[in-house]
Each structure stands twice: as C-alpha cells, then as structure tokens.
Amino acid sequence: MTHSDEHPGGHSGADTYQGKDGPQNGPQEGPAVGRDKSRDEGRQQGPDGDRYLLENRQTEAGERFDAFATLFDPTTFRHLEGLGVGPGWRCWEVGAGGTSVVSWLARRVGPTGTVVATDIDTSLVAGAAHPPVEVRVHDVGAEEPPGEGFDLVHARLVLVHVPDRERALRSMIRALRPGGRLLLEDADPALQPLLCPDEHGPAEELANRLRHGFCRLLADRGADLAYGRRLPRLLREAGLHRVEADAYFPVTSPACTALESATVRQIRARLVAAGLATDEEIDQHLTNVASGTMDLATAPMISAWGTKP
C-alpha cells in the first residue's frame, strides 16, 4: 500500500511516499494474489466514507511521490545499504507506491534476487513489474504475507495509515527468515505538527492552520499521528534484536514546497467540506507557497530497524 495518505506531509492507499513514474494503465497483480471483496471489508473509513485522503490514482499523486523520493530516498537508501542488501537477497517492499525504492532494491539484489512490491493500489508501481521485481495487489493489514523467508522487509510511511497496525507488523516479521532484517520508516506529525516551524507572519499562521486541518482529517481516518516514535519499542517488543533508530526532519527545500502544493490541491475539497478552510483561504495559501518565501517543513520521518532472531 504505499501508502500514501501523506506523510503529513505518504501511504498509497496508505500512502506512500516514493516513485518517479506517473500513473500506469491499471494495477498489476502477481500470479499468486487475487483481489476479492473481502479485502475491502472492515477498512476504517472517514466521515465521508473514504478510507484514504490521498489515493494513487488522483492526478497529484505522481507529484507527491516525486517529492517524497527527493526528500526521503537518501535516508532510506543509507539504511538499506547499512543493512547489507546485496545480490541474491529476497526483499518485500510493503506499500511500494512508486518505483524509486523498488528500482534501487532491484539493482542491488540483481538477477539472482527477488523484490516483491505490494500495495493496495499498484497503479504507480506497475511499470517496474519485470524480473527481479514482482508487483502484487496486497493489503498488509488484512492479508497473509505474499511469501516467507525474506531477507529484508521494508515499509516507508505506511503503517501510520493502516488501521490494524499490530497485525501488519506481525505479518512483516513472520515473513522474515531467521536473521532477516526489518526496516520501518514512519512519520510522527504529532512530534512536529507545524508546516512552518518559524511562524512569523500571517502566511505562516495560515499554513499551520491548514496543516492542523490536514492532520485532523488523517486522524479521523484512523491514522496514528504519534506512531513514528513508537517504532523502536514496538520492534523490541516483537522480539527483534539489535534494534536501532534515527530521524530525518527536512526544514525547508523545493521538495517540501512541491509536496505541500500537491497535497493541498489533492485534499482541497475535503478541507472545505469539513469546514476547516475556505476556498479563498486555500487559494491564498497556494499563492503563498508558490512565492517561495516561506520555510516549509515536513513531519519527522523516524527509521527503526532490527534483526529477527
């Protein structure tokens, strides 16, 4: 699911936050995975009946995934290199969303390895479906793992949006071989909830008010806005060894600006319908963002990793 509701600023369906490619022509499923009605039952929905604010098939999704890749790929790749990903590895990329992480893994594992890329909406990653990459429609919070014996399982900006996070975490750990590595990276908007940490004028005040509205919409759909900080403890409690964690917190960059613009345009109707902003306020905010005069941040992304005994 890349889940792309956003890194409040990504999950695809829970958003996710990657990929350089635009939408493909329809989802692609692996041969062992079908789509049935049961996968859609029991999903937590918002007051307007939709589970996710930010879907992969919306026109702004490609812009958001480009921004996520620019912001977070260097951190993700650094951790994956540190975990030793190399030729012949079997990897499960959970909530793949786009193609940037999947393509990086494919290059590292080479022709003798495997990268299973899953998401509840595979429209943005379908183009990567050629060896060693397998693309499958899959809901990590509701279905069994798409295999076992993985050397690596990785999810970025996914679990914060999954209603049954505990089941998803158990599923990912179960899919690892003994000695396999789990890398989870998730946002913590409650740790730093401001779009403009330096709130020094009306433009920044408006930006922060709209960000609070966005976080409220996420929370209404079951997102855990303090999930990132819990990752190290959750990995230890799940029995993983050698657990470590760090955080990355972009304060200002062109990618932060691009991400904010795409996100607000994508959730505009939801903000207005919920009475959290007017169309005039959103127009003003988008003009302010486009001016390039504000320092726009994202929520910290916390990365935690450990080894299955």
PDB file of C-alpha atoms in Angstrom, residues 16-307:
ATOM      1  CA  THR A  16       3.322   6.064   0.453  1.00  0.00           C
ATOM      2  CA  TYR A  17       5.713   8.211  -0.486  1.00  0.00           C
ATOM      3  CA  GLN A  18       8.119   7.287  -3.397  1.00  0.00           C
ATOM      4  CA  GLY A  19       8.364   6.857  -7.085  1.00  0.00           C
ATOM      5  CA  LYS A  20       9.252   8.947 -10.084  1.00  0.00           C
ATOM      6  CA  ASP A  21       6.786   7.488 -12.528  1.00  0.00           C
ATOM      7  CA  GLY A  22       3.323   8.720 -13.370  1.00  0.00           C
ATOM      8  CA  PRO A  23       0.226   6.521 -13.243  1.00  0.00           C
ATOM      9  CA  GLN A  24       0.239   3.360 -15.308  1.00  0.00           C
ATOM     10  CA  ASN A  25      -2.683   1.818 -17.117  1.00  0.00           C
ATOM     11  CA  GLY A  26      -4.269  -0.175 -14.359  1.00  0.00           C
ATOM     12  CA  PRO A  27      -2.965  -2.302 -11.500  1.00  0.00           C
ATOM     13  CA  GLN A  28      -0.878  -5.398 -11.953  1.00  0.00           C
ATOM     14  CA  GLU A  29      -1.110  -8.399  -9.686  1.00  0.00           C
ATOM     15  CA  GLY A  30       1.292 -11.216  -9.062  1.00  0.00           C
ATOM     16  CA  PRO A  31       0.147 -14.653 -10.099  1.00  0.00           C
ATOM     17  CA  ALA A  32      -0.464 -15.825  -6.540  1.00  0.00           C
ATOM     18  CA  VAL A  33      -2.508 -12.874  -5.413  1.00  0.00           C
ATOM     19  CA  GLY A  34      -6.059 -12.112  -6.453  1.00  0.00           C
ATOM     20  CA  ARG A  35      -8.343  -9.324  -5.436  1.00  0.00           C
ATOM     21  CA  ASP A  36     -11.592 -10.223  -3.734  1.00  0.00           C
ATOM     22  CA  LYS A  37     -14.342  -8.433  -1.962  1.00  0.00           C
ATOM     23  CA  SER A  38     -13.074  -9.455   1.472  1.00  0.00           C
ATOM     24  CA  ARG A  39     -10.038  -7.177   1.156  1.00  0.00           C
ATOM     25  CA  ASP A  40     -12.375  -4.183   1.144  1.00  0.00           C
ATOM     26  CA  GLU A  41     -14.363  -5.213   4.209  1.00  0.00           C
ATOM     27  CA  GLY A  42     -13.616  -3.771   7.618  1.00  0.00           C
ATOM     28  CA  ARG A  43     -11.461  -0.905   6.432  1.00  0.00           C
ATOM     29  CA  GLN A  44     -11.599   2.133   8.599  1.00  0.00           C
ATOM     30  CA  GLN A  45     -13.289   4.989   6.798  1.00  0.00           C
ATOM     31  CA  GLY A  46     -13.522   8.687   7.315  1.00  0.00           C
ATOM     32  CA  PRO A  47     -16.770  10.531   7.887  1.00  0.00           C
ATOM     33  CA  ASP A  48     -17.219  10.963   4.143  1.00  0.00           C
ATOM     34  CA  GLY A  49     -16.927   7.224   3.551  1.00  0.00           C
ATOM     35  CA  ASP A  50     -13.385   7.139   2.100  1.00  0.00           C
ATOM     36  CA  ARG A  51     -10.553   5.361   3.835  1.00  0.00           C
ATOM     37  CA  TYR A  52      -7.707   7.460   2.471  1.00  0.00           C
ATOM     38  CA  LEU A  53      -7.402  11.139   1.754  1.00  0.00           C
ATOM     39  CA  LEU A  54      -4.724  10.694  -0.883  1.00  0.00           C
ATOM     40  CA  GLU A  55      -5.162   7.963  -3.455  1.00  0.00           C
ATOM     41  CA  ASN A  56      -2.568   6.861  -6.005  1.00  0.00           C
ATOM     42  CA  ARG A  57      -4.954   7.419  -8.905  1.00  0.00           C
ATOM     43  CA  GLN A  58      -5.528  11.088  -8.182  1.00  0.00           C
ATOM     44  CA  THR A  59      -3.727  13.442 -10.545  1.00  0.00           C
ATOM     45  CA  GLU A  60      -1.486  14.953  -7.854  1.00  0.00           C
ATOM     46  CA  ALA A  61      -0.189  11.572  -6.659  1.00  0.00           C
ATOM     47  CA  GLY A  62       2.749  11.499  -9.062  1.00  0.00           C
ATOM     48  CA  GLU A  63       3.888  14.937  -7.906  1.00  0.00           C
ATOM     49  CA  ARG A  64       3.723  13.839  -4.292  1.00  0.00           C
ATOM     50  CA  PHE A  65       5.687  10.660  -4.890  1.00  0.00           C
ATOM     51  CA  ASP A  66       8.382  12.612  -6.729  1.00  0.00           C
ATOM     52  CA  ALA A  67       8.656  14.931  -3.729  1.00  0.00           C
ATOM     53  CA  PHE A  68       8.782  12.019  -1.279  1.00  0.00           C
ATOM     54  CA  ALA A  69      11.532  10.373  -3.311  1.00  0.00           C
ATOM     55  CA  THR A  70      13.594  13.568  -3.316  1.00  0.00           C
ATOM     56  CA  LEU A  71      13.095  14.115   0.406  1.00  0.00           C
ATOM     57  CA  PHE A  72      13.430  10.614   1.796  1.00  0.00           C
ATOM     58  CA  ASP A  73      15.223   8.325  -0.671  1.00  0.00           C
ATOM     59  CA  PRO A  74      18.734   9.311   0.522  1.00  0.00           C
ATOM     60  CA  THR A  75      17.831   8.362   4.106  1.00  0.00           C
ATOM     61  CA  THR A  76      16.133   5.140   3.049  1.00  0.00           C
ATOM     62  CA  PHE A  77      18.989   4.097   0.775  1.00  0.00           C
ATOM     63  CA  ARG A  78      21.539   4.822   3.512  1.00  0.00           C
ATOM     64  CA  HIS A  79      19.718   2.497   5.873  1.00  0.00           C
ATOM     65  CA  LEU A  80      19.268  -0.218   3.259  1.00  0.00           C
ATOM     66  CA  GLU A  81      22.980  -0.094   2.461  1.00  0.00           C
ATOM     67  CA  GLY A  82      23.766  -0.324   6.164  1.00  0.00           C
ATOM     68  CA  LEU A  83      21.613  -3.442   6.447  1.00  0.00           C
ATOM     69  CA  GLY A  84      23.717  -5.074   3.745  1.00  0.00           C
ATOM     70  CA  VAL A  85      21.195  -5.501   0.943  1.00  0.00           C
ATOM     71  CA  GLY A  86      23.028  -7.215  -1.875  1.00  0.00           C
ATOM     72  CA  PRO A  87      22.993  -9.803  -4.681  1.00  0.00           C
ATOM     73  CA  GLY A  88      20.559 -12.659  -4.239  1.00  0.00           C
ATOM     74  CA  TRP A  89      18.512 -11.091  -1.453  1.00  0.00           C
ATOM     75  CA  ARG A  90      14.757 -11.670  -1.271  1.00  0.00           C
ATOM     76  CA  CYS A  91      13.047  -8.384  -0.377  1.00  0.00           C
ATOM     77  CA  TRP A  92       9.462  -7.385   0.335  1.00  0.00           C
ATOM     78  CA  GLU A  93       8.703  -3.704  -0.265  1.00  0.00           C
ATOM     79  CA  VAL A  94       5.436  -3.037   1.580  1.00  0.00           C
ATOM     80  CA  GLY A  95       3.208  -0.245   0.316  1.00  0.00           C
ATOM     81  CA  ALA A  96       5.566   0.409  -2.555  1.00  0.00           C
ATOM     82  CA  GLY A  97       3.553   3.266  -4.039  1.00  0.00           C
ATOM     83  CA  GLY A  98       6.059   4.430  -6.636  1.00  0.00           C
ATOM     84  CA  THR A  99       9.169   2.916  -8.170  1.00  0.00           C
ATOM     85  CA  SER A 100      12.200   4.659  -6.672  1.00  0.00           C
ATOM     86  CA  VAL A 101      12.831   2.290  -3.750  1.00  0.00           C
ATOM     87  CA  VAL A 102      11.735  -0.771  -5.730  1.00  0.00           C
ATOM     88  CA  SER A 103      14.133   0.087  -8.566  1.00  0.00           C
ATOM     89  CA  TRP A 104      17.001   0.679  -6.131  1.00  0.00           C
ATOM     90  CA  LEU A 105      16.394  -2.698  -4.495  1.00  0.00           C
ATOM     91  CA  ALA A 106      16.194  -4.412  -7.889  1.00  0.00           C
ATOM     92  CA  ARG A 107      19.614  -3.071  -8.836  1.00  0.00           C
ATOM     93  CA  ARG A 108      21.107  -4.222  -5.532  1.00  0.00           C
ATOM     94  CA  VAL A 109      19.697  -7.763  -5.491  1.00  0.00           C
ATOM     95  CA  GLY A 110      20.411  -8.353  -9.179  1.00  0.00           C
ATOM     96  CA  PRO A 111      19.125 -11.190 -11.349  1.00  0.00           C
ATOM     97  CA  THR A 112      19.561 -13.795  -8.605  1.00  0.00           C
ATOM     98  CA  GLY A 113      17.409 -11.867  -6.130  1.00  0.00           C
ATOM     99  CA  THR A 114      13.723 -11.016  -5.806  1.00  0.00           C
ATOM    100  CA  VAL A 115      11.830  -7.841  -4.935  1.00  0.00           C
ATOM    101  CA  VAL A 116       8.152  -8.333  -4.137  1.00  0.00           C
ATOM    102  CA  ALA A 117       6.475  -4.906  -4.309  1.00  0.00           C
ATOM    103  CA  THR A 118       2.979  -4.764  -2.806  1.00  0.00           C
ATOM    104  CA  ASP A 119       0.330  -2.100  -2.409  1.00  0.00           C
ATOM    105  CA  ILE A 120      -3.435  -1.915  -2.277  1.00  0.00           C
ATOM    106  CA  ASP A 121      -3.196   0.197  -5.450  1.00  0.00           C
ATOM    107  CA  THR A 122      -0.311  -0.756  -7.730  1.00  0.00           C
ATOM    108  CA  SER A 123      -1.035   1.778 -10.467  1.00  0.00           C
ATOM    109  CA  LEU A 124       2.145   3.787  -9.805  1.00  0.00           C
ATOM    110  CA  VAL A 125       4.500   0.820  -9.458  1.00  0.00           C
ATOM    111  CA  ALA A 126       3.132  -1.452 -12.205  1.00  0.00           C
ATOM    112  CA  GLY A 127       5.776  -0.262 -14.667  1.00  0.00           C
ATOM    113  CA  ALA A 128       8.517  -1.856 -12.549  1.00  0.00           C
ATOM    114  CA  ALA A 129       6.998  -5.350 -12.876  1.00  0.00           C
ATOM    115  CA  HIS A 130       9.829  -7.164 -14.627  1.00  0.00           C
ATOM    116  CA  PRO A 131      12.487  -9.503 -13.151  1.00  0.00           C
ATOM    117  CA  PRO A 132      13.621  -9.393 -10.435  1.00  0.00           C
ATOM    118  CA  VAL A 133      10.528  -7.349  -9.423  1.00  0.00           C
ATOM    119  CA  GLU A 134       7.125  -8.892  -8.781  1.00  0.00           C
ATOM    120  CA  VAL A 135       4.215  -6.455  -8.278  1.00  0.00           C
ATOM    121  CA  ARG A 136       1.197  -7.652  -6.312  1.00  0.00           C
ATOM    122  CA  VAL A 137      -2.022  -6.124  -5.032  1.00  0.00           C
ATOM    123  CA  HIS A 138      -1.954  -6.748  -1.292  1.00  0.00           C
ATOM    124  CA  ASP A 139      -3.236  -5.241   1.954  1.00  0.00           C
ATOM    125  CA  VAL A 140      -0.619  -5.708   4.661  1.00  0.00           C
ATOM    126  CA  GLY A 141      -3.131  -5.000   7.403  1.00  0.00           C
ATOM    127  CA  ALA A 142      -5.677  -7.589   6.282  1.00  0.00           C
ATOM    128  CA  GLU A 143      -3.928 -10.384   4.355  1.00  0.00           C
ATOM    129  CA  GLU A 144      -1.278 -13.017   4.868  1.00  0.00           C
ATOM    130  CA  PRO A 145       2.271 -12.152   3.709  1.00  0.00           C
ATOM    131  CA  PRO A 146       2.995 -12.653  -0.002  1.00  0.00           C
ATOM    132  CA  GLY A 147       5.681 -15.190   0.844  1.00  0.00           C
ATOM    133  CA  GLU A 148       8.167 -16.133   3.543  1.00  0.00           C
ATOM    134  CA  GLY A 149      11.888 -16.394   4.089  1.00  0.00           C
ATOM    135  CA  PHE A 150      12.567 -12.772   3.110  1.00  0.00           C
ATOM    136  CA  ASP A 151      15.998 -11.342   3.856  1.00  0.00           C
ATOM    137  CA  LEU A 152      14.515  -7.844   4.088  1.00  0.00           C
ATOM    138  CA  VAL A 153      11.098  -6.356   4.688  1.00  0.00           C
ATOM    139  CA  HIS A 154      10.781  -2.579   4.309  1.00  0.00           C
ATOM    140  CA  ALA A 155       7.868  -0.164   4.668  1.00  0.00           C
ATOM    141  CA  ARG A 156       8.089   3.626   4.388  1.00  0.00           C
ATOM    142  CA  LEU A 157       5.312   5.920   5.541  1.00  0.00           C
ATOM    143  CA  VAL A 158       2.835   3.066   5.527  1.00  0.00           C
ATOM    144  CA  LEU A 159       1.897   1.756   8.957  1.00  0.00           C
ATOM    145  CA  VAL A 160       0.829   5.135  10.330  1.00  0.00           C
ATOM    146  CA  HIS A 161      -2.161   4.839   7.996  1.00  0.00           C
ATOM    147  CA  VAL A 162      -3.002   1.139   8.458  1.00  0.00           C
ATOM    148  CA  PRO A 163      -5.957   0.552  10.802  1.00  0.00           C
ATOM    149  CA  ASP A 164      -4.662  -2.833  12.025  1.00  0.00           C
ATOM    150  CA  ARG A 165      -1.038  -1.835  12.549  1.00  0.00           C
ATOM    151  CA  GLU A 166      -0.350  -4.647  15.010  1.00  0.00           C
ATOM    152  CA  ARG A 167      -1.414  -7.302  12.540  1.00  0.00           C
ATOM    153  CA  ALA A 168       0.628  -5.670   9.784  1.00  0.00           C
ATOM    154  CA  LEU A 169       3.758  -5.629  11.957  1.00  0.00           C
ATOM    155  CA  ARG A 170       3.315  -9.282  12.943  1.00  0.00           C
ATOM    156  CA  SER A 171       2.821 -10.186   9.296  1.00  0.00           C
ATOM    157  CA  MET A 172       6.027  -8.489   8.208  1.00  0.00           C
ATOM    158  CA  ILE A 173       8.085 -10.115  10.959  1.00  0.00           C
ATOM    159  CA  ARG A 174       6.575 -13.524  10.209  1.00  0.00           C
ATOM    160  CA  ALA A 175       7.655 -13.150   6.578  1.00  0.00           C
ATOM    161  CA  LEU A 176      11.328 -12.735   7.535  1.00  0.00           C
ATOM    162  CA  ARG A 177      13.775 -15.609   7.670  1.00  0.00           C
ATOM    163  CA  PRO A 178      15.799 -16.025  10.881  1.00  0.00           C
ATOM    164  CA  GLY A 179      18.458 -13.336  10.643  1.00  0.00           C
ATOM    165  CA  GLY A 180      16.329 -11.288   8.253  1.00  0.00           C
ATOM    166  CA  ARG A 181      16.117  -7.514   8.657  1.00  0.00           C
ATOM    167  CA  LEU A 182      13.073  -5.300   9.129  1.00  0.00           C
ATOM    168  CA  LEU A 183      13.280  -1.580   8.316  1.00  0.00           C
ATOM    169  CA  LEU A 184      10.247   0.540   9.175  1.00  0.00           C
ATOM    170  CA  GLU A 185      10.132   4.263   8.426  1.00  0.00           C
ATOM    171  CA  ASP A 186       7.165   6.298   9.519  1.00  0.00           C
ATOM    172  CA  ALA A 187       6.117   9.852  10.174  1.00  0.00           C
ATOM    173  CA  ASP A 188       5.397  11.421  13.541  1.00  0.00           C
ATOM    174  CA  PRO A 189       3.280  14.526  12.816  1.00  0.00           C
ATOM    175  CA  ALA A 190       2.423  14.903  16.497  1.00  0.00           C
ATOM    176  CA  LEU A 191       6.118  15.309  17.294  1.00  0.00           C
ATOM    177  CA  GLN A 192       6.361  18.296  14.941  1.00  0.00           C
ATOM    178  CA  PRO A 193       2.887  19.306  13.725  1.00  0.00           C
ATOM    179  CA  LEU A 194       3.779  22.602  12.024  1.00  0.00           C
ATOM    180  CA  LEU A 195       4.204  23.241   8.335  1.00  0.00           C
ATOM    181  CA  CYS A 196       6.064  26.446   9.227  1.00  0.00           C
ATOM    182  CA  PRO A 197       8.068  25.974  12.455  1.00  0.00           C
ATOM    183  CA  ASP A 198       9.084  29.650  12.187  1.00  0.00           C
ATOM    184  CA  GLU A 199       5.584  31.124  12.394  1.00  0.00           C
ATOM    185  CA  HIS A 200       6.466  34.795  11.988  1.00  0.00           C
ATOM    186  CA  GLY A 201       3.629  36.203   9.873  1.00  0.00           C
ATOM    187  CA  PRO A 202       0.095  35.766   8.515  1.00  0.00           C
ATOM    188  CA  ALA A 203       1.182  33.469   5.691  1.00  0.00           C
ATOM    189  CA  GLU A 204       2.842  31.065   8.120  1.00  0.00           C
ATOM    190  CA  GLU A 205      -0.113  31.229  10.508  1.00  0.00           C
ATOM    191  CA  LEU A 206      -2.482  30.266   7.698  1.00  0.00           C
ATOM    192  CA  ALA A 207      -0.152  27.469   6.590  1.00  0.00           C
ATOM    193  CA  ASN A 208      -0.045  25.999  10.085  1.00  0.00           C
ATOM    194  CA  ARG A 209      -3.805  26.209  10.462  1.00  0.00           C
ATOM    195  CA  LEU A 210      -4.297  24.289   7.228  1.00  0.00           C
ATOM    196  CA  ARG A 211      -1.729  21.704   8.350  1.00  0.00           C
ATOM    197  CA  HIS A 212      -3.663  21.208  11.586  1.00  0.00           C
ATOM    198  CA  GLY A 213      -6.790  20.674   9.473  1.00  0.00           C
ATOM    199  CA  PHE A 214      -4.997  18.096   7.360  1.00  0.00           C
ATOM    200  CA  CYS A 215      -3.844  16.218  10.448  1.00  0.00           C
ATOM    201  CA  ARG A 216      -7.386  16.232  11.763  1.00  0.00           C
ATOM    202  CA  LEU A 217      -8.615  14.641   8.545  1.00  0.00           C
ATOM    203  CA  LEU A 218      -5.908  11.976   8.858  1.00  0.00           C
ATOM    204  CA  ALA A 219      -6.800  11.252  12.481  1.00  0.00           C
ATOM    205  CA  ASP A 220     -10.477  10.947  11.544  1.00  0.00           C
ATOM    206  CA  ARG A 221      -9.459   8.098   9.223  1.00  0.00           C
ATOM    207  CA  GLY A 222      -7.564   6.227  11.918  1.00  0.00           C
ATOM    208  CA  ALA A 223      -4.017   7.460  11.277  1.00  0.00           C
ATOM    209  CA  ASP A 224      -1.787   7.315  14.369  1.00  0.00           C
ATOM    210  CA  LEU A 225      -0.041  10.684  14.266  1.00  0.00           C
ATOM    211  CA  ALA A 226       2.428   9.670  17.003  1.00  0.00           C
ATOM    212  CA  TYR A 227       3.334   6.288  15.540  1.00  0.00           C
ATOM    213  CA  GLY A 228       6.865   7.057  14.423  1.00  0.00           C
ATOM    214  CA  ARG A 229       8.258   7.495  17.924  1.00  0.00           C
ATOM    215  CA  ARG A 230       6.871   4.103  18.970  1.00  0.00           C
ATOM    216  CA  LEU A 231       8.735   2.087  16.358  1.00  0.00           C
ATOM    217  CA  PRO A 232      11.875   1.198  18.373  1.00  0.00           C
ATOM    218  CA  ARG A 233       9.829  -0.071  21.310  1.00  0.00           C
ATOM    219  CA  LEU A 234       7.433  -1.979  19.059  1.00  0.00           C
ATOM    220  CA  LEU A 235      10.305  -3.736  17.287  1.00  0.00           C
ATOM    221  CA  ARG A 236      11.880  -4.746  20.593  1.00  0.00           C
ATOM    222  CA  GLU A 237       8.547  -5.944  21.999  1.00  0.00           C
ATOM    223  CA  ALA A 238       8.074  -8.008  18.839  1.00  0.00           C
ATOM    224  CA  GLY A 239      11.289  -9.858  19.637  1.00  0.00           C
ATOM    225  CA  LEU A 240      13.693  -8.279  17.154  1.00  0.00           C
ATOM    226  CA  HIS A 241      17.343  -7.979  18.129  1.00  0.00           C
ATOM    227  CA  ARG A 242      19.847  -5.141  17.624  1.00  0.00           C
ATOM    228  CA  VAL A 243      17.123  -2.513  17.301  1.00  0.00           C
ATOM    229  CA  GLU A 244      18.271   0.994  16.352  1.00  0.00           C
ATOM    230  CA  ALA A 245      16.529   4.135  15.104  1.00  0.00           C
ATOM    231  CA  ASP A 246      17.111   7.663  13.885  1.00  0.00           C
ATOM    232  CA  ALA A 247      15.065  10.527  12.450  1.00  0.00           C
ATOM    233  CA  TYR A 248      15.175  12.824   9.445  1.00  0.00           C
ATOM    234  CA  PHE A 249      13.473  16.208   9.585  1.00  0.00           C
ATOM    235  CA  PRO A 250      13.509  18.393   6.442  1.00  0.00           C
ATOM    236  CA  VAL A 251      13.024  22.033   7.419  1.00  0.00           C
ATOM    237  CA  THR A 252      12.934  23.676   4.015  1.00  0.00           C
ATOM    238  CA  SER A 253      13.567  22.625   0.416  1.00  0.00           C
ATOM    239  CA  PRO A 254      11.960  22.848  -3.027  1.00  0.00           C
ATOM    240  CA  ALA A 255      10.651  19.314  -2.484  1.00  0.00           C
ATOM    241  CA  CYS A 256       8.830  20.408   0.682  1.00  0.00           C
ATOM    242  CA  THR A 257       7.210  23.177  -1.343  1.00  0.00           C
ATOM    243  CA  ALA A 258       6.196  20.818  -4.153  1.00  0.00           C
ATOM    244  CA  LEU A 259       4.810  18.325  -1.655  1.00  0.00           C
ATOM    245  CA  GLU A 260       2.703  20.932   0.111  1.00  0.00           C
ATOM    246  CA  SER A 261       1.261  22.317  -3.104  1.00  0.00           C
ATOM    247  CA  ALA A 262       0.280  18.879  -4.431  1.00  0.00           C
ATOM    248  CA  THR A 263      -1.136  17.776  -1.096  1.00  0.00           C
ATOM    249  CA  VAL A 264      -3.328  20.823  -0.559  1.00  0.00           C
ATOM    250  CA  ARG A 265      -4.676  20.635  -4.087  1.00  0.00           C
ATOM    251  CA  GLN A 266      -5.454  16.951  -3.547  1.00  0.00           C
ATOM    252  CA  ILE A 267      -7.332  17.419  -0.257  1.00  0.00           C
ATOM    253  CA  ARG A 268      -8.830  20.820  -1.024  1.00  0.00           C
ATOM    254  CA  ALA A 269     -12.423  19.613  -1.298  1.00  0.00           C
ATOM    255  CA  ARG A 270     -12.103  17.649   1.950  1.00  0.00           C
ATOM    256  CA  LEU A 271     -10.809  20.656   3.871  1.00  0.00           C
ATOM    257  CA  VAL A 272     -13.657  22.816   2.614  1.00  0.00           C
ATOM    258  CA  ALA A 273     -16.325  20.172   3.181  1.00  0.00           C
ATOM    259  CA  ALA A 274     -15.146  19.678   6.772  1.00  0.00           C
ATOM    260  CA  GLY A 275     -15.285  23.417   7.452  1.00  0.00           C
ATOM    261  CA  LEU A 276     -11.539  23.514   8.097  1.00  0.00           C
ATOM    262  CA  ALA A 277     -10.796  26.099   5.413  1.00  0.00           C
ATOM    263  CA  THR A 278     -12.492  28.178   2.750  1.00  0.00           C
ATOM    264  CA  ASP A 279     -11.684  28.135  -0.935  1.00  0.00           C
ATOM    265  CA  GLU A 280     -10.371  31.682  -0.580  1.00  0.00           C
ATOM    266  CA  GLU A 281      -8.000  30.661   2.205  1.00  0.00           C
ATOM    267  CA  ILE A 282      -6.728  27.721   0.189  1.00  0.00           C
ATOM    268  CA  ASP A 283      -6.165  29.930  -2.861  1.00  0.00           C
ATOM    269  CA  GLN A 284      -4.223  32.373  -0.708  1.00  0.00           C
ATOM    270  CA  HIS A 285      -2.151  29.578   0.818  1.00  0.00           C
ATOM    271  CA  LEU A 286      -1.270  28.110  -2.578  1.00  0.00           C
ATOM    272  CA  THR A 287      -0.211  31.573  -3.745  1.00  0.00           C
ATOM    273  CA  ASN A 288       1.937  31.958  -0.636  1.00  0.00           C
ATOM    274  CA  VAL A 289       3.520  28.558  -1.191  1.00  0.00           C
ATOM    275  CA  ALA A 290       4.252  29.342  -4.845  1.00  0.00           C
ATOM    276  CA  SER A 291       6.010  32.563  -3.853  1.00  0.00           C
ATOM    277  CA  GLY A 292       8.917  30.590  -2.404  1.00  0.00           C
ATOM    278  CA  THR A 293       9.208  32.943   0.568  1.00  0.00           C
ATOM    279  CA  MET A 294       8.203  30.517   3.327  1.00  0.00           C
ATOM    280  CA  ASP A 295      10.251  27.800   5.004  1.00  0.00           C
ATOM    281  CA  LEU A 296       8.036  24.705   4.734  1.00  0.00           C
ATOM    282  CA  ALA A 297       8.849  21.596   6.768  1.00  0.00           C
ATOM    283  CA  THR A 298       7.542  18.048   6.937  1.00  0.00           C
ATOM    284  CA  ALA A 299       6.887  15.877   9.943  1.00  0.00           C
ATOM    285  CA  PRO A 300       9.972  13.932  11.068  1.00  0.00           C
ATOM    286  CA  MET A 301      10.423  10.530   9.472  1.00  0.00           C
ATOM    287  CA  ILE A 302      11.647   8.041  12.073  1.00  0.00           C
ATOM    288  CA  SER A 303      13.510   4.974  10.797  1.00  0.00           C
ATOM    289  CA  ALA A 304      13.817   1.907  13.007  1.00  0.00           C
ATOM    290  CA  TRP A 305      15.435  -1.406  12.165  1.00  0.00           C
ATOM    291  CA  GLY A 306      16.146  -4.750  13.770  1.00  0.00           C
ATOM    292  CA  THR A 307      17.013  -8.390  13.107  1.00  0.00           C
TER     293      THR A 307
END
